[in-house]
Coordinates of N, CA and C in Angstrom, one line a residue:
M51 N 26.7 -29.2 -41.4 CA 26.7 -29.6 -40.0 C 26.5 -28.4 -39.1
G52 N 27.2 -27.3 -39.4 CA 27.1 -26.1 -38.6 C 25.6 -25.6 -38.6
F53 N 25.0 -25.6 -39.8 CA 23.6 -25.2 -39.8 C 22.7 -26.1 -39.0
L54 N 22.9 -27.4 -39.0 CA 22.1 -28.3 -38.2 C 22.3 -28.0 -36.7
N55 N 23.6 -27.8 -36.3 CA 23.8 -27.5 -34.9 C 23.1 -26.2 -34.4
R56 N 23.2 -25.2 -35.3 CA 22.5 -24.0 -34.9 C 21.0 -24.2 -34.9
L57 N 20.4 -25.0 -35.8 CA 19.0 -25.2 -35.8 C 18.6 -26.0 -34.5
L58 N 19.4 -27.0 -34.2 CA 19.1 -27.8 -33.0 C 19.2 -26.9 -31.7
S59 N 20.2 -26.0 -31.7 CA 20.3 -25.1 -30.5 C 19.1 -24.2 -30.4
T60 N 18.6 -23.7 -31.5 CA 17.5 -22.8 -31.5 C 16.3 -23.5 -31.0
I61 N 16.1 -24.8 -31.5 CA 14.9 -25.6 -31.0 C 15.0 -25.8 -29.5
L62 N 16.2 -26.1 -29.0 CA 16.3 -26.4 -27.6 C 16.1 -25.1 -26.8
L63 N 16.5 -24.0 -27.3 CA 16.3 -22.7 -26.6 C 14.8 -22.4 -26.5
L64 N 14.1 -22.7 -27.6 CA 12.6 -22.4 -27.6 C 11.9 -23.3 -26.6
H65 N 12.4 -24.5 -26.4 CA 11.7 -25.4 -25.5 C 12.2 -25.2 -24.0
I66 N 13.5 -24.9 -23.9 CA 14.0 -24.8 -22.5 C 13.8 -23.4 -21.9
G67 N 13.7 -22.4 -22.8 CA 13.6 -21.0 -22.3 C 12.5 -20.8 -21.3
P68 N 11.3 -21.2 -21.5 CA 10.2 -21.0 -20.5 C 10.5 -21.7 -19.2
L69 N 11.4 -22.8 -19.2 CA 11.6 -23.6 -18.0 C 12.6 -22.9 -17.1
V70 N 13.4 -22.0 -17.7 CA 14.5 -21.3 -16.9 C 14.1 -19.9 -16.5
A71 N 12.8 -19.5 -16.7 CA 12.4 -18.2 -16.2 C 12.5 -18.2 -14.7
E72 N 13.0 -17.0 -14.2 CA 13.2 -16.9 -12.8 C 11.9 -16.5 -12.1
P73 N 11.6 -17.3 -11.1 CA 10.3 -17.0 -10.4 C 10.3 -15.6 -9.7
L74 N 9.2 -14.9 -9.7 CA 9.1 -13.6 -9.0 C 7.9 -13.9 -8.0
R75 N 8.2 -14.1 -6.8 CA 7.2 -14.4 -5.8 C 6.6 -13.1 -5.2
V76 N 5.3 -13.0 -5.5 CA 4.6 -11.7 -5.2 C 3.5 -12.0 -4.1
G77 N 3.6 -11.4 -3.0 CA 2.6 -11.6 -1.9 C 1.4 -10.6 -2.1
V78 N 0.2 -11.2 -2.2 CA -1.0 -10.4 -2.3 C -2.0 -10.8 -1.3
S79 N -2.9 -9.9 -1.0 CA -4.0 -10.2 0.0 C -4.9 -11.4 -0.5
F80 N -5.5 -12.0 0.4 CA -6.4 -13.1 0.1 C -7.3 -12.8 -1.0
A81 N -8.1 -11.7 -0.9 CA -9.1 -11.4 -1.9 C -9.5 -9.9 -1.6
I82 N -9.2 -9.0 -2.5 CA -9.7 -7.7 -2.5 C -10.2 -7.3 -3.9
P83 N -11.3 -8.0 -4.3 CA -11.8 -7.7 -5.6 C -12.3 -6.3 -5.7
P84 N -12.2 -5.6 -6.9 CA -11.7 -6.2 -8.1 C -10.1 -6.1 -8.3
Y85 N -9.4 -5.8 -7.2 CA -8.0 -5.7 -7.3 C -7.3 -7.1 -7.3
V86 N -7.8 -8.0 -6.5 CA -7.3 -9.3 -6.4 C -8.5 -10.3 -6.3
I87 N -8.7 -11.1 -7.3 CA -9.7 -12.1 -7.3 C -9.1 -13.5 -7.3
K88 N -8.9 -14.0 -6.1 CA -8.1 -15.2 -5.9 C -8.6 -16.4 -6.7
H89 N -9.9 -16.7 -6.7 CA -10.4 -17.9 -7.3 C -10.3 -17.9 -8.8
E90 N -10.1 -16.7 -9.4 CA -10.0 -16.6 -10.8 C -8.5 -16.3 -11.2
G91 N -7.7 -16.0 -10.2 CA -6.3 -15.7 -10.5 C -6.1 -14.5 -11.3
R92 N -6.9 -13.5 -11.1 CA -6.8 -12.2 -11.8 C -7.3 -11.1 -10.9
G93 N -7.4 -9.9 -11.5 CA -7.7 -8.7 -10.7 C -6.9 -7.5 -11.3
I94 N -7.4 -6.3 -11.0 CA -6.7 -5.2 -11.6 C -5.2 -5.1 -11.2
E95 N -4.9 -5.4 -10.0 CA -3.5 -5.3 -9.6 C -2.7 -6.5 -10.1
L96 N -3.3 -7.6 -10.1 CA -2.6 -8.8 -10.6 C -2.3 -8.7 -12.1
D97 N -3.3 -8.1 -12.8 CA -3.2 -7.9 -14.3 C -2.1 -6.9 -14.6
L98 N -2.0 -5.8 -13.8 CA -1.0 -4.8 -14.0 C 0.4 -5.4 -13.8
L99 N 0.6 -6.2 -12.8 CA 1.9 -6.8 -12.5 C 2.2 -7.8 -13.7
T100 N 1.3 -8.6 -14.0 CA 1.5 -9.6 -15.1 C 1.9 -9.0 -16.4
E101 N 1.1 -7.9 -16.8 CA 1.4 -7.2 -18.0 C 2.8 -6.6 -18.0
A102 N 3.1 -6.0 -16.9 CA 4.4 -5.2 -16.8 C 5.6 -6.2 -16.9
F103 N 5.5 -7.4 -16.5 CA 6.6 -8.3 -16.5 C 6.7 -9.2 -17.7
V104 N 5.8 -9.0 -18.7 CA 5.8 -9.8 -19.9 C 7.2 -9.5 -20.6
G105 N 7.9 -10.6 -21.0 CA 9.2 -10.4 -21.7 C 10.3 -10.1 -20.8
S106 N 10.1 -10.2 -19.5 CA 11.2 -9.8 -18.5 C 12.1 -10.9 -18.1
G107 N 11.7 -12.1 -18.4 CA 12.5 -13.3 -17.9 C 12.0 -13.7 -16.6
Y108 N 11.0 -13.1 -16.0 CA 10.5 -13.5 -14.7 C 9.1 -14.2 -14.9
E109 N 8.9 -15.2 -14.1 CA 7.6 -15.8 -14.0 C 6.9 -15.4 -12.7
I110 N 5.8 -14.7 -12.9 CA 5.1 -14.2 -11.7 C 4.4 -15.4 -11.0
Q111 N 4.6 -15.5 -9.7 CA 4.0 -16.5 -8.8 C 3.3 -15.7 -7.7
F112 N 2.0 -15.7 -7.7 CA 1.2 -15.0 -6.7 C 1.0 -15.9 -5.5
E113 N 1.3 -15.3 -4.3 CA 1.0 -16.1 -3.1 C 0.0 -15.3 -2.3
Y114 N -1.2 -15.9 -2.0 CA -2.3 -15.3 -1.3 C -2.1 -15.4 0.2
L115 N -2.0 -14.3 0.8 CA -1.7 -14.3 2.3 C -2.4 -13.2 3.0
P116 N -2.5 -13.2 4.3 CA -3.0 -12.1 5.1 C -2.0 -10.9 4.8
L117 N -2.6 -9.7 4.7 CA -1.8 -8.5 4.4 C -0.6 -8.4 5.3
E118 N -0.8 -8.5 6.6 CA 0.2 -8.4 7.6 C 1.4 -9.3 7.4
R119 N 1.0 -10.5 7.0 CA 2.1 -11.6 6.7 C 2.9 -11.3 5.5
T120 N 2.3 -10.6 4.5 CA 3.1 -10.3 3.3 C 4.3 -9.4 3.6
F121 N 4.1 -8.4 4.5 CA 5.1 -7.5 4.9 C 6.3 -8.3 5.6
R122 N 5.9 -9.2 6.5 CA 7.0 -9.9 7.2 C 7.7 -10.8 6.3
M123 N 7.0 -11.4 5.3 CA 7.7 -12.4 4.4 C 8.6 -11.6 3.4
L124 N 8.2 -10.4 3.0 CA 9.1 -9.7 2.1 C 10.4 -9.3 2.9
E125 N 10.2 -8.8 4.1 CA 11.4 -8.4 4.8 C 12.3 -9.5 5.2
S126 N 11.8 -10.8 5.3 CA 12.6 -11.9 5.6 C 13.2 -12.6 4.4
G127 N 12.8 -12.1 3.2 CA 13.3 -12.7 1.9 C 12.5 -13.9 1.4
K128 N 11.3 -14.1 2.0 CA 10.5 -15.2 1.5 C 9.6 -14.8 0.3
L129 N 9.5 -13.5 0.1 CA 8.8 -13.0 -1.1 C 9.7 -12.0 -1.8
D130 N 9.5 -11.8 -3.1 CA 10.3 -10.9 -3.9 C 9.6 -9.5 -4.0
A131 N 8.3 -9.5 -3.9 CA 7.5 -8.3 -4.0 C 6.2 -8.4 -3.3
I132 N 5.6 -7.2 -3.0 CA 4.3 -7.2 -2.4 C 3.6 -6.0 -3.0
I133 N 2.3 -6.0 -2.9 CA 1.5 -4.9 -3.4 C 1.0 -4.0 -2.2
N134 N 0.5 -2.8 -2.6 CA -0.2 -1.9 -1.7 C 0.7 -1.5 -0.5
V135 N 1.7 -0.7 -0.8 CA 2.6 -0.2 0.3 C 2.7 1.3 0.2
K136 N 2.7 1.9 1.4 CA 3.0 3.3 1.4 C 4.4 3.6 1.9
P137 N 5.0 4.7 1.5 CA 6.3 5.1 2.0 C 6.4 5.1 3.5
G138 N 7.4 4.5 4.0 CA 7.6 4.4 5.5 C 7.1 3.1 6.1
M139 N 6.4 2.3 5.4 CA 5.9 1.1 5.9 C 6.9 -0.1 5.9
L140 N 7.9 0.0 5.1 CA 9.0 -1.0 5.0 C 10.4 -0.3 5.1
N141 N 11.3 -1.0 5.7 CA 12.6 -0.5 5.9 C 13.6 -0.9 4.8
H142 N 13.4 -2.1 4.3 CA 14.4 -2.6 3.3 C 13.7 -3.1 2.0
A143 N 13.3 -2.2 1.2 CA 12.6 -2.5 0.0 C 12.7 -1.3 -1.0
Y144 N 12.5 -1.6 -2.3 CA 12.5 -0.6 -3.3 C 11.1 -0.3 -3.7
L145 N 10.6 0.9 -3.5 CA 9.2 1.2 -3.9 C 9.1 1.7 -5.3
S146 N 8.0 1.2 -6.0 CA 7.7 1.6 -7.3 C 7.2 3.0 -7.3
Q147 N 6.9 3.6 -8.5 CA 6.1 4.8 -8.6 C 4.7 4.5 -8.1
P148 N 3.8 5.5 -7.7 CA 2.5 5.1 -7.3 C 1.8 4.3 -8.4
V149 N 1.1 3.2 -8.0 CA 0.5 2.3 -9.0 C -1.0 2.5 -9.0
I150 N -1.6 2.7 -7.9 CA -3.1 2.7 -7.8 C -3.5 3.6 -6.7
T151 N -4.7 4.1 -6.8 CA -5.2 5.0 -5.7 C -6.5 4.3 -5.1
F152 N -6.4 4.1 -3.8 CA -7.6 3.5 -3.0 C -8.4 4.7 -2.4
H153 N -9.7 4.5 -2.4 CA -10.6 5.5 -1.8 C -11.3 4.8 -0.6
N154 N -10.7 4.9 0.6 CA -11.2 4.2 1.8 C -12.4 5.1 2.3
R155 N -13.5 4.4 2.7 CA -14.7 5.0 3.2 C -15.2 4.3 4.4
V156 N -16.1 5.0 5.1 CA -16.8 4.4 6.2 C -18.2 4.0 5.7
F157 N -18.6 2.8 5.9 CA -19.9 2.3 5.5 C -20.8 1.9 6.7
T158 N -22.0 2.3 6.7 CA -22.9 1.9 7.8 C -24.3 1.6 7.1
L159 N -25.2 1.1 7.9 CA -26.6 1.1 7.5 C -27.3 2.4 7.9
D160 N -28.4 2.7 7.3 CA -29.0 4.1 7.4 C -29.3 4.5 8.8
K161 N -29.4 3.6 9.8 CA -29.7 4.0 11.2 C -28.4 4.6 11.8
T162 N -27.3 4.5 11.3 CA -26.0 5.0 11.9 C -25.4 6.1 11.0
Q163 N -25.3 7.2 11.6 CA -24.7 8.4 10.9 C -23.3 8.7 11.4
I164 N -22.4 9.0 10.5 CA -21.0 9.4 10.9 C -20.7 10.8 10.4
R165 N -20.4 11.6 11.4 CA -20.1 13.0 11.0 C -18.6 13.3 11.2
S166 N -17.9 12.6 12.0 CA -16.5 12.8 12.2 C -15.8 11.5 12.7
L167 N -14.5 11.5 12.8 CA -13.8 10.3 13.3 C -14.2 10.0 14.7
A168 N -14.5 11.0 15.5 CA -14.9 10.8 16.9 C -16.1 10.0 17.1
D169 N -17.0 9.9 16.0 CA -18.2 9.1 16.1 C -17.9 7.6 16.1
L170 N -16.7 7.2 15.7 CA -16.3 5.8 15.7 C -15.9 5.3 17.1
K171 N -15.8 6.1 18.1 CA -15.3 5.7 19.4 C -16.3 4.7 20.0
S172 N -17.6 4.9 19.8 CA -18.6 4.2 20.5 C -19.2 3.1 19.7
L173 N -18.8 2.8 18.5 CA -19.4 1.9 17.6 C -18.6 0.6 17.5
R174 N -19.2 -0.5 17.0 CA -18.5 -1.7 16.6 C -18.0 -1.4 15.2
V175 N -16.6 -1.4 15.1 CA -16.0 -1.0 13.9 C -15.1 -2.1 13.4
S176 N -15.3 -2.4 12.1 CA -14.5 -3.4 11.4 C -13.7 -2.8 10.3
A177 N -12.3 -2.9 10.3 CA -11.5 -2.3 9.3 C -10.6 -3.3 8.7
F178 N -9.9 -3.0 7.7 CA -8.9 -3.9 7.0 C -7.6 -3.8 7.8
Q179 N -6.7 -4.8 7.6 CA -5.5 -4.9 8.3 C -4.6 -3.7 7.9
R180 N -3.9 -3.2 9.0 CA -3.0 -2.1 8.9 C -3.7 -0.8 8.7
A181 N -5.0 -0.7 8.9 CA -5.7 0.5 8.8 C -5.2 1.6 9.7
R182 N -4.7 1.2 10.9 CA -4.1 2.2 11.8 C -3.0 3.0 11.1
Q183 N -2.1 2.3 10.5 CA -0.9 2.9 9.9 C -1.3 3.7 8.6
I184 N -2.2 3.1 7.9 CA -2.6 3.7 6.5 C -3.4 4.9 6.6
L185 N -4.4 4.9 7.6 CA -5.4 6.0 7.6 C -5.0 7.2 8.5
G186 N -3.8 7.1 9.1 CA -3.3 8.3 9.8 C -3.4 8.3 11.3
E187 N -2.6 9.2 11.9 CA -2.6 9.3 13.4 C -3.9 9.6 14.0
D188 N -4.6 10.5 13.4 CA -5.9 10.9 14.0 C -6.8 9.7 14.1
F189 N -6.9 8.9 13.1 CA -7.7 7.7 13.1 C -7.2 6.7 14.1
A190 N -5.9 6.5 14.1 CA -5.4 5.6 15.1 C -5.7 6.0 16.5
G191 N -5.6 7.3 16.8 CA -5.9 7.8 18.1 C -7.3 7.5 18.6
V192 N -8.2 7.6 17.6 CA -9.6 7.4 17.9 C -9.9 5.9 18.2
V193 N -9.5 5.0 17.3 CA -9.8 3.6 17.4 C -9.0 2.9 18.5
D194 N -7.9 3.5 18.9 CA -7.2 2.9 20.1 C -8.0 3.1 21.4
Q195 N -9.0 4.0 21.3 CA -9.8 4.2 22.5 C -11.1 3.3 22.4
N196 N -11.2 2.5 21.4 CA -12.4 1.8 21.1 C -12.1 0.3 21.3
P197 N -12.6 -0.4 22.4 CA -12.4 -1.8 22.6 C -13.1 -2.7 21.6
R198 N -14.0 -2.1 20.9 CA -14.8 -2.9 19.9 C -14.3 -2.7 18.4
Y199 N -13.1 -2.2 18.3 CA -12.5 -2.0 17.0 C -11.7 -3.2 16.7
E200 N -11.8 -3.7 15.4 CA -11.1 -4.9 14.9 C -10.5 -4.6 13.5
E201 N -9.4 -5.3 13.2 CA -8.9 -5.3 11.8 C -8.9 -6.8 11.4
V202 N -9.4 -7.0 10.2 CA -9.6 -8.4 9.7 C -8.9 -8.5 8.3
A203 N -8.6 -9.8 8.0 CA -7.9 -10.1 6.7 C -8.8 -10.3 5.6
R204 N -10.0 -10.8 5.8 CA -11.0 -11.1 4.8 C -12.0 -10.1 4.7
Q205 N -12.0 -9.3 3.6 CA -12.9 -8.2 3.4 C -14.3 -8.5 3.2
E206 N -14.6 -9.7 2.5 CA -15.9 -10.1 2.3 C -16.7 -10.2 3.6
G207 N -16.0 -10.7 4.6 CA -16.6 -10.9 6.0 C -17.0 -9.6 6.6
Q208 N -16.3 -8.5 6.3 CA -16.7 -7.2 6.8 C -18.1 -6.8 6.2
V209 N -18.3 -7.0 4.9 CA -19.5 -6.6 4.3 C -20.6 -7.5 4.8
Q210 N -20.4 -8.8 5.0 CA -21.4 -9.7 5.5 C -21.8 -9.3 6.9
R211 N -20.8 -8.9 7.8 CA -21.2 -8.5 9.1 C -22.0 -7.3 9.2
L212 N -21.7 -6.3 8.3 CA -22.6 -5.1 8.2 C -24.0 -5.5 7.8
L213 N -24.2 -6.3 6.8 CA -25.5 -6.6 6.3 C -26.3 -7.4 7.4
L214 N -25.6 -8.2 8.2 CA -26.3 -9.0 9.2 C -26.4 -8.2 10.5
G215 N -26.0 -7.0 10.6 CA -26.1 -6.2 11.8 C -25.2 -6.5 12.9
R216 N -24.1 -7.2 12.5 CA -23.1 -7.6 13.6 C -22.0 -6.6 13.8
T217 N -21.9 -5.6 13.0 CA -21.0 -4.5 13.2 C -21.7 -3.2 12.8
D218 N -21.3 -2.1 13.3 CA -22.0 -0.8 13.1 C -21.4 -0.1 11.9
A219 N -20.1 -0.2 11.7 CA -19.4 0.5 10.7 C -18.2 -0.3 10.1
V220 N -18.1 -0.2 8.8 CA -17.1 -0.9 8.1 C -16.2 0.1 7.4
I221 N -14.9 -0.1 7.5 CA -13.9 0.8 6.9 C -13.3 0.0 5.8
L222 N -13.5 0.4 4.5 CA -13.1 -0.5 3.4 C -12.9 0.4 2.2
E223 N -12.1 -0.1 1.3 CA -11.9 0.6 0.0 C -13.2 0.5 -0.8
Q224 N -13.6 1.6 -1.4 CA -14.9 1.8 -2.0 C -15.2 0.8 -3.1
R225 N -14.2 0.5 -4.0 CA -14.5 -0.4 -5.1 C -14.7 -1.8 -4.5
V226 N -13.9 -2.2 -3.5 CA -14.0 -3.5 -2.9 C -15.4 -3.7 -2.2
F227 N -15.8 -2.7 -1.5 CA -17.1 -2.7 -0.8 C -18.2 -2.9 -1.8
H228 N -18.2 -2.1 -2.8 CA -19.4 -2.3 -3.8 C -19.3 -3.6 -4.6
Y229 N -18.1 -4.1 -4.8 CA -18.0 -5.4 -5.5 C -18.7 -6.5 -4.6
Y230 N -18.3 -6.5 -3.3 CA -18.9 -7.5 -2.5 C -20.4 -7.3 -2.2
L231 N -20.8 -6.0 -2.1 CA -22.2 -5.7 -1.9 C -23.1 -6.2 -3.0
A232 N -22.6 -6.0 -4.2 CA -23.3 -6.4 -5.4 C -23.5 -7.9 -5.4
Q233 N -22.5 -8.7 -4.9 CA -22.6 -10.1 -4.9 C -23.5 -10.6 -3.8
L234 N -23.4 -10.0 -2.6 CA -24.1 -10.5 -1.4 C -25.6 -10.0 -1.3
S235 N -25.9 -8.9 -1.9 CA -27.2 -8.3 -1.7 C -28.3 -9.2 -2.4
G236 N -27.8 -10.0 -3.4 CA -28.8 -10.9 -4.1 C -28.7 -12.3 -3.7
S237 N -28.0 -12.6 -2.6 CA -27.9 -14.0 -2.2 C -28.4 -14.2 -0.7
E238 N -28.7 -15.4 -0.4 CA -29.2 -15.7 1.0 C -27.9 -15.7 1.9
P239 N -28.0 -15.3 3.2 CA -29.2 -14.9 3.9 C -29.4 -13.4 3.8
Y240 N -28.8 -12.7 2.9 CA -28.8 -11.2 2.9 C -30.0 -10.7 2.1
S241 N -30.4 -11.5 1.1 CA -31.5 -11.0 0.2 C -32.8 -10.7 1.0
G242 N -33.3 -9.5 0.9 CA -34.5 -9.1 1.5 C -34.3 -8.6 2.9
R243 N -33.2 -8.9 3.6 CA -33.0 -8.5 4.9 C -32.6 -7.0 5.0
Y244 N -31.7 -6.6 4.1 CA -31.3 -5.3 3.9 C -31.2 -4.9 2.5
N245 N -31.8 -3.8 2.1 CA -31.7 -3.3 0.8 C -30.4 -2.6 0.6
P246 N -29.7 -2.8 -0.5 CA -28.4 -2.1 -0.7 C -28.6 -0.5 -0.5
N247 N -29.8 -0.1 -0.8 CA -30.0 1.4 -0.7 C -30.0 1.9 0.7
Q248 N -30.0 0.9 1.7 CA -29.9 1.3 3.1 C -28.5 1.6 3.6
V249 N -27.5 1.2 2.7 CA -26.1 1.4 3.0 C -25.8 2.9 2.9
R250 N -25.1 3.4 3.9 CA -24.6 4.8 3.8 C -23.1 4.8 3.8
E251 N -22.6 5.8 3.1 CA -21.2 5.9 2.8 C -20.7 7.3 3.3
F252 N -19.6 7.3 4.0 CA -19.0 8.6 4.6 C -17.6 8.7 4.2
E253 N -17.2 9.9 3.7 CA -15.9 10.2 3.2 C -15.1 11.0 4.3
L254 N -14.3 10.2 5.1 CA -13.5 10.8 6.1 C -12.0 10.8 5.9
F255 N -11.6 10.1 4.8 CA -10.2 9.9 4.6 C -9.8 10.4 3.2
A256 N -8.5 10.9 3.2 CA -8.0 11.3 1.9 C -7.6 10.1 1.1
P257 N -7.6 10.2 -0.2 CA -7.2 9.0 -1.1 C -5.8 8.5 -0.7
T258 N -5.7 7.2 -0.8 CA -4.4 6.5 -0.4 C -3.7 6.1 -1.7
H259 N -2.5 6.6 -2.0 CA -1.8 6.3 -3.2 C -0.8 5.1 -2.8
Y260 N -1.0 4.0 -3.5 CA -0.2 2.8 -3.2 C 0.9 2.6 -4.2
H261 N 2.0 2.1 -3.7 CA 3.1 1.6 -4.5 C 3.2 0.1 -4.3
F262 N 4.0 -0.5 -5.2 CA 4.4 -1.9 -5.0 C 5.9 -1.9 -4.5
A263 N 6.2 -2.9 -3.7 CA 7.5 -3.0 -3.1 C 8.3 -4.2 -3.6
F264 N 9.6 -4.0 -3.9 CA 10.4 -5.1 -4.5 C 11.7 -5.2 -3.6
R265 N 12.2 -6.4 -3.5 CA 13.5 -6.6 -2.8 C 14.7 -6.2 -3.6
Q266 N 14.5 -6.2 -4.9 CA 15.7 -5.9 -5.8 C 15.4 -4.6 -6.6
A267 N 16.3 -3.8 -6.7 CA 16.2 -2.5 -7.5 C 15.9 -2.8 -8.9
A268 N 16.5 -3.8 -9.5 CA 16.4 -4.1 -10.9 C 14.9 -4.4 -11.3
Q269 N 14.3 -5.2 -10.4 CA 12.9 -5.5 -10.6 C 12.0 -4.3 -10.5
Q270 N 12.2 -3.5 -9.5 CA 11.5 -2.2 -9.3 C 11.6 -1.3 -10.5
Q271 N 12.8 -1.2 -11.1 CA 13.1 -0.3 -12.2 C 12.4 -0.9 -13.5
W272 N 12.4 -2.2 -13.6 CA 11.7 -2.8 -14.8 C 10.2 -2.5 -14.7
F273 N 9.7 -2.7 -13.5 CA 8.2 -2.5 -13.3 C 7.9 -1.0 -13.6
D274 N 8.7 -0.1 -13.0 CA 8.4 1.3 -13.2 C 8.4 1.7 -14.7
R275 N 9.4 1.2 -15.4 CA 9.5 1.6 -16.8 C 8.3 1.1 -17.6
E276 N 7.9 -0.2 -17.3 CA 6.8 -0.8 -18.1 C 5.5 -0.2 -17.7
L277 N 5.3 0.2 -16.4 CA 4.1 0.8 -16.0 C 3.9 2.1 -16.6
S278 N 5.0 2.9 -16.7 CA 4.9 4.2 -17.4 C 4.5 4.0 -18.9
R279 N 5.0 3.0 -19.5 CA 4.6 2.7 -20.9 C 3.2 2.3 -21.0
M280 N 2.7 1.5 -20.0 CA 1.3 1.1 -20.0 C 0.3 2.3 -19.9
K281 N 0.7 3.2 -19.0 CA -0.1 4.4 -18.8 C -0.1 5.2 -20.1
K282 N 1.0 5.3 -20.8 CA 1.1 6.1 -22.0 C 0.3 5.5 -23.2
D283 N 0.4 4.2 -23.3 CA -0.2 3.5 -24.5 C -1.7 3.0 -24.3
G284 N -2.2 3.2 -23.1 CA -3.6 2.9 -22.8 C -3.8 1.5 -22.2
R285 N -2.8 0.7 -22.1 CA -3.0 -0.6 -21.5 C -3.5 -0.5 -20.0
Y286 N -2.9 0.5 -19.3 CA -3.3 0.7 -17.9 C -4.8 0.9 -17.7
E287 N -5.4 1.8 -18.5 CA -6.8 2.1 -18.4 C -7.6 0.9 -18.9
R288 N -7.1 0.2 -19.9 CA -7.9 -1.0 -20.4 C -8.0 -2.1 -19.4
I289 N -7.0 -2.2 -18.5 CA -7.1 -3.2 -17.5 C -8.2 -2.8 -16.5
F290 N -8.3 -1.5 -16.1 CA -9.4 -1.1 -15.3 C -10.8 -1.3 -15.9
A291 N -10.8 -1.0 -17.2 CA -12.1 -1.1 -18.0 C -12.6 -2.5 -18.0
A292 N -11.7 -3.5 -18.0 CA -12.1 -4.9 -18.0 C -12.9 -5.3 -16.7
Y293 N -12.8 -4.5 -15.7 CA -13.5 -4.7 -14.4 C -14.6 -3.7 -14.2
G294 N -15.0 -3.0 -15.3 CA -16.2 -2.1 -15.2 C -15.9 -0.8 -14.5
T295 N -14.6 -0.4 -14.5 CA -14.3 0.8 -13.7 C -13.2 1.6 -14.5
T296 N -12.7 2.7 -13.9 CA -11.6 3.4 -14.4 C -10.7 3.8 -13.3
S297 N -9.5 4.3 -13.6 CA -8.6 4.7 -12.5 C -9.0 6.0 -11.9
S298 N -10.0 6.7 -12.5 CA -10.4 8.0 -12.0 C -11.3 7.9 -10.8
A299 N -11.3 8.9 -9.9 CA -12.1 8.9 -8.7 C -13.6 9.1 -9.1
E300 N -13.9 9.5 -10.3 CA -15.2 9.8 -10.7 C -16.0 8.5 -11.0
N301 N -15.3 7.4 -11.2 CA -16.0 6.1 -11.5 C -15.3 5.0 -10.8
I302 N -15.7 4.8 -9.6 CA -15.0 3.8 -8.7 C -15.8 2.6 -8.3
K303 N -17.0 2.5 -8.8 CA -17.8 1.3 -8.5 C -17.5 0.2 -9.5
A304 N -17.0 -0.9 -9.1 CA -16.6 -2.0 -10.0 C -17.7 -3.0 -10.0
S305 N -17.6 -3.8 -11.1 CA -18.6 -4.9 -11.3 C -18.0 -6.2 -11.0
P306 N -18.8 -7.2 -10.4 CA -18.3 -8.5 -10.2 C -18.0 -9.2 -11.5

């Protein structure tokens, strides 16, 4: 009878175990491919998180939201973690080790040349949310003088507006821009209107090293430990390779 009881208990645990996994609610931006690809439920950063929490007892639940809202929801306790945070951006959170490096650039069509931040004062400029805080005080000081500066939640729209001539300059992470450019340049109404070779790219910003933020120290510590293991055993680079790129600055153009 004792053996049967133990067998039944084991069977119940196997079936019940997955049901009692604790949810880990992670706020991510709507879509910043190849980092976040909402319609496929994957992306470099989503895959890194999912892989790191295998066997942790947590069930990752991604919530797709405007970037600005993810910060507010984490601080109010409605999320357990968010991605893409710099030190100083949050008051009550535990930051992981640096997870990923973004290379933000200024993109224009060939008729518009950018030599310095001051050139942005007189242009129609479209940037990602929180660009003022992320790209530094000099940048913030310039765009605060520009009434035609905007920050938007949906990055695909930035590339569309540039190709349609509705904005003069787009500020966006390089892998994200090239991902959308590859998709849009072969589709209507962009096909034939602008050749991708007419896009110009200007390097005005230092690389941005992003951390993930957690409400609980135990979750942050688990993630850091597993991320270090992933970097050591090659899983970290294999995730980048699945999207046609590497973590190195030498190869930053990703494939759709």
